[in-house]
Coordinates of C-alpha atoms in Angstrom, one line a residue:
M1 CA -60.3 -17.3 -25.0
P2 CA -63.4 -19.7 -25.1
S3 CA -67.5 -18.7 -25.0
A4 CA -69.1 -20.9 -23.7
P5 CA -69.0 -21.7 -20.2
F6 CA -67.1 -23.6 -18.4
P7 CA -66.5 -25.0 -14.3
A8 CA -64.2 -23.7 -12.5
P9 CA -61.1 -25.2 -12.0
R10 CA -61.3 -28.0 -8.9
A11 CA -63.6 -27.7 -6.4
A12 CA -62.5 -24.4 -4.9
A13 CA -65.9 -23.0 -6.6
A14 CA -68.1 -24.2 -3.7
A15 CA -66.8 -19.6 -2.6
S16 CA -68.0 -18.9 -6.6
G17 CA -68.0 -15.5 -6.5
P18 CA -65.7 -13.5 -8.8
T19 CA -61.9 -13.7 -7.7
V20 CA -59.6 -10.8 -7.8
A21 CA -57.0 -11.5 -11.0
I22 CA -53.7 -9.0 -11.0
D23 CA -51.3 -9.8 -13.5
I24 CA -47.8 -8.3 -13.3
G25 CA -45.1 -7.6 -16.3
G26 CA -42.8 -5.5 -17.3
T27 CA -44.6 -3.3 -19.3
K28 CA -48.1 -3.4 -17.7
I29 CA -50.0 -3.9 -14.8
A30 CA -53.3 -5.8 -15.3
G31 CA -56.9 -6.5 -13.5
A32 CA -59.8 -7.8 -13.8
L33 CA -63.4 -9.7 -12.2
V34 CA -62.4 -13.7 -13.5
H35 CA -65.7 -15.3 -12.8
P36 CA -65.8 -19.0 -11.9
D37 CA -67.4 -19.3 -15.7
G38 CA -64.0 -17.8 -16.8
T39 CA -65.3 -14.7 -18.0
M40 CA -63.7 -11.1 -17.3
T41 CA -65.9 -7.8 -16.2
A42 CA -64.1 -4.5 -14.5
T43 CA -61.1 -5.2 -16.7
T44 CA -57.7 -2.1 -16.2
R45 CA -54.3 -1.7 -16.8
R46 CA -51.9 0.5 -16.1
P47 CA -48.6 0.9 -17.7
T48 CA -45.2 -0.7 -15.4
P49 CA -43.5 2.5 -14.2
R50 CA -39.9 2.6 -16.2
G51 CA -37.0 3.9 -13.9
A52 CA -39.0 4.5 -11.0
D53 CA -38.9 3.2 -7.5
A54 CA -40.3 0.4 -5.4
D55 CA -43.4 1.9 -4.6
A56 CA -44.2 3.9 -7.1
V57 CA -44.8 0.5 -9.4
M58 CA -46.9 -0.3 -6.4
A59 CA -48.5 2.6 -6.8
A60 CA -49.9 0.9 -10.4
V61 CA -51.1 -2.0 -8.8
A62 CA -52.5 -0.1 -6.5
E63 CA -54.4 1.7 -9.3
V64 CA -55.7 -1.3 -10.5
V65 CA -57.2 -2.8 -7.2
A66 CA -58.8 1.1 -6.5
D67 CA -60.4 0.3 -10.3
L68 CA -61.5 -2.8 -9.3
S69 CA -63.0 -2.0 -6.0
A70 CA -64.9 0.5 -8.5
S71 CA -67.0 -2.0 -9.8
P72 CA -70.3 -3.1 -8.4
L73 CA -69.1 -7.1 -7.9
W74 CA -66.1 -6.3 -6.1
A75 CA -68.5 -6.9 -2.6
S76 CA -69.0 -11.0 -4.3
A77 CA -65.2 -11.1 -4.7
V78 CA -63.8 -14.4 -2.8
R79 CA -60.0 -14.6 -3.3
C80 CA -57.3 -13.1 -4.9
G81 CA -54.9 -14.4 -7.6
I82 CA -51.6 -12.1 -8.2
G83 CA -49.7 -13.6 -11.2
S84 CA -46.1 -12.1 -11.3
A85 CA -42.7 -11.9 -13.3
G86 CA -40.2 -13.6 -12.3
P87 CA -38.2 -15.3 -9.9
V88 CA -40.9 -15.7 -8.1
D89 CA -40.6 -17.4 -4.1
T90 CA -44.4 -18.0 -3.2
S91 CA -43.4 -19.5 0.4
R92 CA -42.5 -15.8 1.3
G93 CA -44.8 -13.7 -0.7
T94 CA -41.3 -12.1 -2.9
V95 CA -41.2 -11.2 -6.6
S96 CA -38.0 -9.8 -7.9
P97 CA -38.6 -9.8 -11.5
V98 CA -35.9 -9.4 -14.1
N99 CA -38.3 -7.0 -16.6
I100 CA -39.2 -5.1 -13.1
G101 CA -35.8 -3.8 -11.6
A102 CA -37.0 -2.1 -8.9
W103 CA -38.4 -4.7 -7.3
R104 CA -36.0 -7.3 -5.9
E105 CA -37.5 -9.5 -3.2
F106 CA -40.1 -7.1 -3.3
P107 CA -43.2 -8.9 -1.0
V108 CA -46.0 -7.9 -3.4
Q109 CA -48.8 -10.7 -2.0
E110 CA -48.7 -8.7 1.4
R111 CA -48.9 -5.0 -0.3
V112 CA -51.5 -6.4 -2.1
V113 CA -53.2 -8.4 0.5
A114 CA -53.1 -4.9 2.3
E115 CA -54.8 -2.6 -0.4
L116 CA -57.6 -5.1 -0.7
A117 CA -58.0 -5.2 2.9
A118 CA -58.3 -0.5 2.3
R119 CA -60.8 -1.4 -0.6
G120 CA -62.7 -3.3 2.0
A121 CA -61.8 -6.8 0.9
D122 CA -60.1 -9.4 3.5
L123 CA -59.3 -11.5 0.7
P124 CA -57.7 -14.9 0.9
T125 CA -54.9 -14.6 -1.3
V126 CA -52.3 -16.1 -3.8
L127 CA -49.0 -15.8 -6.2
A128 CA -48.4 -17.5 -8.8
G129 CA -45.0 -16.7 -11.8
D130 CA -46.5 -16.4 -14.7
G131 CA -45.3 -19.4 -15.8
V132 CA -47.7 -21.2 -13.4
A133 CA -50.4 -18.8 -14.2
M134 CA -49.8 -19.1 -17.4
T135 CA -50.7 -23.1 -17.0
A136 CA -53.5 -23.0 -14.5
A137 CA -55.2 -21.0 -17.5
E138 CA -54.3 -23.4 -19.9
H139 CA -56.3 -26.4 -18.3
W140 CA -58.7 -24.5 -17.3
L141 CA -60.2 -23.1 -20.3
G142 CA -57.4 -23.8 -23.0
A143 CA -55.3 -26.9 -25.0
A144 CA -54.2 -28.6 -22.0
R145 CA -57.7 -28.7 -21.0
G146 CA -59.4 -32.5 -20.1
H147 CA -55.2 -33.7 -19.7
A148 CA -54.9 -34.8 -16.1
N149 CA -50.2 -34.2 -16.8
A150 CA -49.3 -31.5 -18.6
L151 CA -46.1 -29.4 -19.6
C152 CA -46.5 -26.0 -20.2
M153 CA -44.4 -23.6 -21.5
V154 CA -44.0 -19.4 -21.8
V155 CA -41.2 -19.4 -24.9
S156 CA -39.9 -15.9 -24.8
T157 CA -37.7 -13.2 -23.4
G158 CA -37.0 -16.3 -21.2
V159 CA -38.5 -19.3 -21.1
G160 CA -40.8 -20.4 -18.2
G161 CA -43.3 -23.4 -17.5
G162 CA -45.2 -25.1 -15.5
L163 CA -46.9 -28.1 -14.3
I164 CA -50.0 -30.0 -14.6
L165 CA -49.5 -33.9 -12.8
N166 CA -53.1 -35.4 -11.9
N167 CA -54.9 -32.9 -12.4
Q168 CA -53.8 -30.2 -10.0
L169 CA -51.3 -27.6 -10.8
H170 CA -47.3 -28.4 -8.5
P171 CA -45.5 -25.5 -8.9
G172 CA -43.4 -26.4 -5.8
P173 CA -42.5 -24.8 -2.1
T174 CA -41.2 -21.9 -3.6
G175 CA -43.7 -21.1 -7.1
N176 CA -40.6 -22.7 -9.2
A177 CA -41.4 -26.0 -10.2
G178 CA -41.8 -26.8 -13.6
H179 CA -39.0 -23.8 -14.2
I180 CA -38.2 -25.7 -17.6
G181 CA -36.0 -22.9 -19.1
H182 CA -33.4 -23.8 -16.5
I183 CA -33.3 -27.3 -17.2
S184 CA -29.4 -28.0 -19.2
V185 CA -29.6 -29.7 -22.7
A186 CA -26.2 -29.4 -23.4
F187 CA -23.6 -30.5 -21.2
D188 CA -20.8 -27.8 -22.8
G189 CA -23.1 -25.1 -23.7
E190 CA -22.5 -21.5 -22.5
P191 CA -23.1 -20.2 -19.3
C192 CA -27.0 -18.6 -18.9
V193 CA -28.1 -16.0 -16.8
C194 CA -29.1 -18.2 -13.5
G195 CA -25.1 -19.7 -13.2
G196 CA -26.1 -22.6 -14.9
R197 CA -24.2 -24.3 -18.0
G198 CA -25.9 -24.9 -21.4
C199 CA -30.1 -24.6 -20.4
V200 CA -32.6 -24.1 -22.4
E201 CA -33.7 -20.5 -22.0
S202 CA -29.7 -19.8 -23.2
I203 CA -30.3 -21.9 -27.1
A204 CA -34.4 -21.1 -27.2
S205 CA -35.3 -17.9 -25.7
G206 CA -36.2 -15.2 -28.2
T207 CA -32.9 -12.8 -26.9
A208 CA -31.2 -16.1 -27.3
I209 CA -32.3 -17.2 -31.3
A210 CA -31.8 -13.2 -32.2
R211 CA -28.4 -13.5 -30.6
W212 CA -27.0 -16.9 -32.0
A213 CA -28.1 -15.6 -35.8
L214 CA -26.1 -12.9 -35.7
D215 CA -23.8 -14.6 -34.3
Q216 CA -23.2 -16.7 -37.2
G217 CA -23.9 -14.2 -39.8
W218 CA -27.3 -13.3 -40.1
T219 CA -29.0 -10.1 -40.6
P220 CA -31.8 -8.7 -40.5
S221 CA -31.8 -6.7 -43.5
D222 CA -31.8 -10.2 -44.8
N223 CA -35.4 -10.6 -44.1
G224 CA -36.9 -8.0 -46.3
S225 CA -37.6 -6.2 -43.3
D226 CA -35.7 -2.4 -43.8
T227 CA -37.1 0.2 -42.5
A228 CA -36.8 3.5 -43.6
G229 CA -34.7 4.5 -40.9
G230 CA -32.6 1.5 -42.3
G231 CA -31.6 -2.3 -40.6
G232 CA -34.3 -4.5 -40.4
D233 CA -35.6 -6.7 -37.5
A234 CA -32.9 -8.0 -34.9
T235 CA -35.0 -9.9 -32.7
A236 CA -36.1 -13.1 -33.4
A237 CA -39.5 -12.0 -34.2
G238 CA -37.1 -10.9 -37.5
V239 CA -34.6 -14.2 -37.1
A240 CA -38.7 -16.5 -37.7
A241 CA -39.8 -13.4 -41.1
A242 CA -36.3 -14.5 -42.7
A243 CA -36.5 -18.5 -41.8
A244 CA -40.2 -18.0 -43.4
E245 CA -38.0 -16.9 -46.6
G246 CA -35.7 -19.5 -46.3
D247 CA -32.7 -18.1 -45.0
P248 CA -30.4 -20.9 -44.3
I249 CA -28.3 -19.0 -40.5
A250 CA -32.4 -17.5 -39.3
L251 CA -34.1 -21.4 -40.4
A252 CA -30.2 -23.1 -37.8
A253 CA -30.9 -21.3 -35.3
F254 CA -34.9 -22.2 -34.6
D255 CA -34.1 -25.4 -35.7
R256 CA -31.5 -25.4 -32.3
A257 CA -33.9 -24.1 -30.9
G258 CA -36.9 -26.7 -31.3
R259 CA -34.3 -29.0 -30.7
A260 CA -33.3 -28.3 -27.1
L261 CA -36.8 -27.7 -26.3
A262 CA -37.2 -31.0 -27.8
A263 CA -34.9 -32.6 -24.7
A264 CA -36.6 -30.0 -22.1
I265 CA -40.7 -31.8 -23.1
A266 CA -38.4 -35.0 -23.7
A267 CA -37.3 -35.3 -19.9
T268 CA -39.7 -33.7 -18.2
A269 CA -42.6 -36.6 -19.7
T270 CA -39.8 -39.1 -18.5
L271 CA -39.8 -37.6 -15.4
V272 CA -43.8 -37.1 -14.1
E273 CA -45.6 -38.7 -17.3
T274 CA -47.0 -35.3 -19.2
D275 CA -48.3 -36.2 -22.4
I276 CA -48.8 -32.7 -23.3
A277 CA -46.4 -29.7 -23.7
V278 CA -48.5 -26.7 -24.1
I279 CA -46.2 -23.8 -25.7
G280 CA -47.0 -20.3 -25.7
G281 CA -45.6 -17.2 -25.5
G282 CA -43.6 -14.3 -28.3
V283 CA -41.7 -16.8 -29.8
A284 CA -43.9 -19.6 -30.4
I285 CA -46.1 -17.2 -32.7
A286 CA -43.3 -18.0 -35.3
G287 CA -46.0 -20.8 -35.3
D288 CA -44.7 -24.2 -37.8
T289 CA -40.6 -22.1 -37.5
L290 CA -40.6 -23.4 -34.5
F291 CA -43.3 -26.3 -33.8
A292 CA -41.7 -28.1 -37.0
P293 CA -38.1 -28.8 -35.2
I294 CA -39.3 -29.6 -31.7
R295 CA -42.1 -32.3 -33.9
S296 CA -39.2 -33.3 -35.7
H297 CA -36.4 -33.8 -33.3
L298 CA -38.8 -34.9 -30.3
A299 CA -39.2 -38.6 -32.0
A300 CA -35.1 -38.6 -31.2
Y301 CA -35.8 -37.9 -27.0
A302 CA -38.8 -39.6 -26.8
T303 CA -37.9 -43.1 -27.2
L304 CA -40.0 -44.9 -24.0
S305 CA -43.2 -46.3 -24.3
F306 CA -44.6 -44.2 -21.9
V307 CA -43.3 -40.8 -23.6
K308 CA -43.2 -41.7 -27.6
D309 CA -46.7 -40.1 -28.6
I310 CA -46.2 -37.2 -26.3
Q311 CA -48.5 -33.8 -28.3
V312 CA -46.8 -31.0 -28.2
V313 CA -49.7 -27.6 -29.3
P314 CA -49.5 -24.2 -29.2
A315 CA -50.7 -22.3 -26.7
M316 CA -55.0 -21.3 -26.9
L317 CA -55.3 -18.7 -24.6
G318 CA -53.0 -15.8 -25.9
T319 CA -53.2 -12.3 -23.8
H320 CA -55.9 -13.6 -22.1
A321 CA -54.1 -16.7 -20.2
G322 CA -52.6 -14.0 -17.2
L323 CA -55.3 -12.7 -15.5
I324 CA -57.0 -15.8 -16.2
G325 CA -54.5 -17.6 -14.8
A326 CA -53.5 -16.2 -11.9
A327 CA -57.8 -16.3 -11.3
A328 CA -57.6 -20.1 -11.6
A329 CA -54.0 -20.2 -9.9
A330 CA -55.9 -18.7 -6.8
T331 CA -58.6 -21.4 -7.4
M332 CA -56.8 -24.2 -7.5
L333 CA -54.2 -23.4 -4.8
L334 CA -56.6 -22.2 -2.2
P335 CA -58.7 -24.4 -0.3
A336 CA -62.1 -25.5 -0.9
A337 CA -64.6 -22.6 1.0
P338 CA -66.5 -24.8 3.2
S339 CA -70.3 -25.7 2.3
P340 CA -73.0 -24.2 5.2
S341 CA -73.9 -26.1 7.1

């Protein structure tokens, strides 16, 4: 994360205290007080309970809030942002994360507001999907900083994203605008878990990359990463390692994923005139193994004068993006506090 201070997103910083940020994912629930210059204090985390019921998962969130409330800066907090794995419905304040089976249409925003109030903090609160939160983070402090119109993407177990239009976060009515993973790029493609066909996620997610490579005859042992227990890394990371060694199936798997991402990036840029696509998430760690085919194929899809110069760059904020993004989304989406008269 950049160490130099930056102005808070937009002008909601009229209330210039810290933002309570909560980041909810399948493996961990994290929290921090995020300050107007992007620095974080009172950071805390809990593992996301597995095999537990909905209230047990919420109890871990409550513990994070309790930890934050112990900070001497708690009383100066001015808003709260919740970033969560999706699907989300921000119009109702609910989440149904694929990787948190106990939560289906769980009213996380209402429950967090109650926890905040129980700790003496009656704060305006915003819920954002993790792709939208990452977008807010990258626009504030990361690779999309200075770009008025940007697409930001998370390419991991799934493929999500968000949009910056006219320097404003554009989550849409339910918080799902920019969900590029479910744009169809293959007319006769295989069915997607969403019910559609040929979606980007069904081709370019880490899960899809590994599945396709295995179906084509690639074996994890091909990359030389066998462990003492036998068998190598059968994930997208293993495919990336094999691609780096020149394995033709692994290279083809990433080329196929890159082509799907390029088609979707070009379609999005054509629709709303974004000039940069920022890509983060676990699959993006593969670096040029992923980015080179995206950029190569983009030339065939982004051909119109107003999209042909779109940049494709890696995200900058890494593991910081969830908490910074939750805070940035709250700052961008909540009305600015009135100035003292």
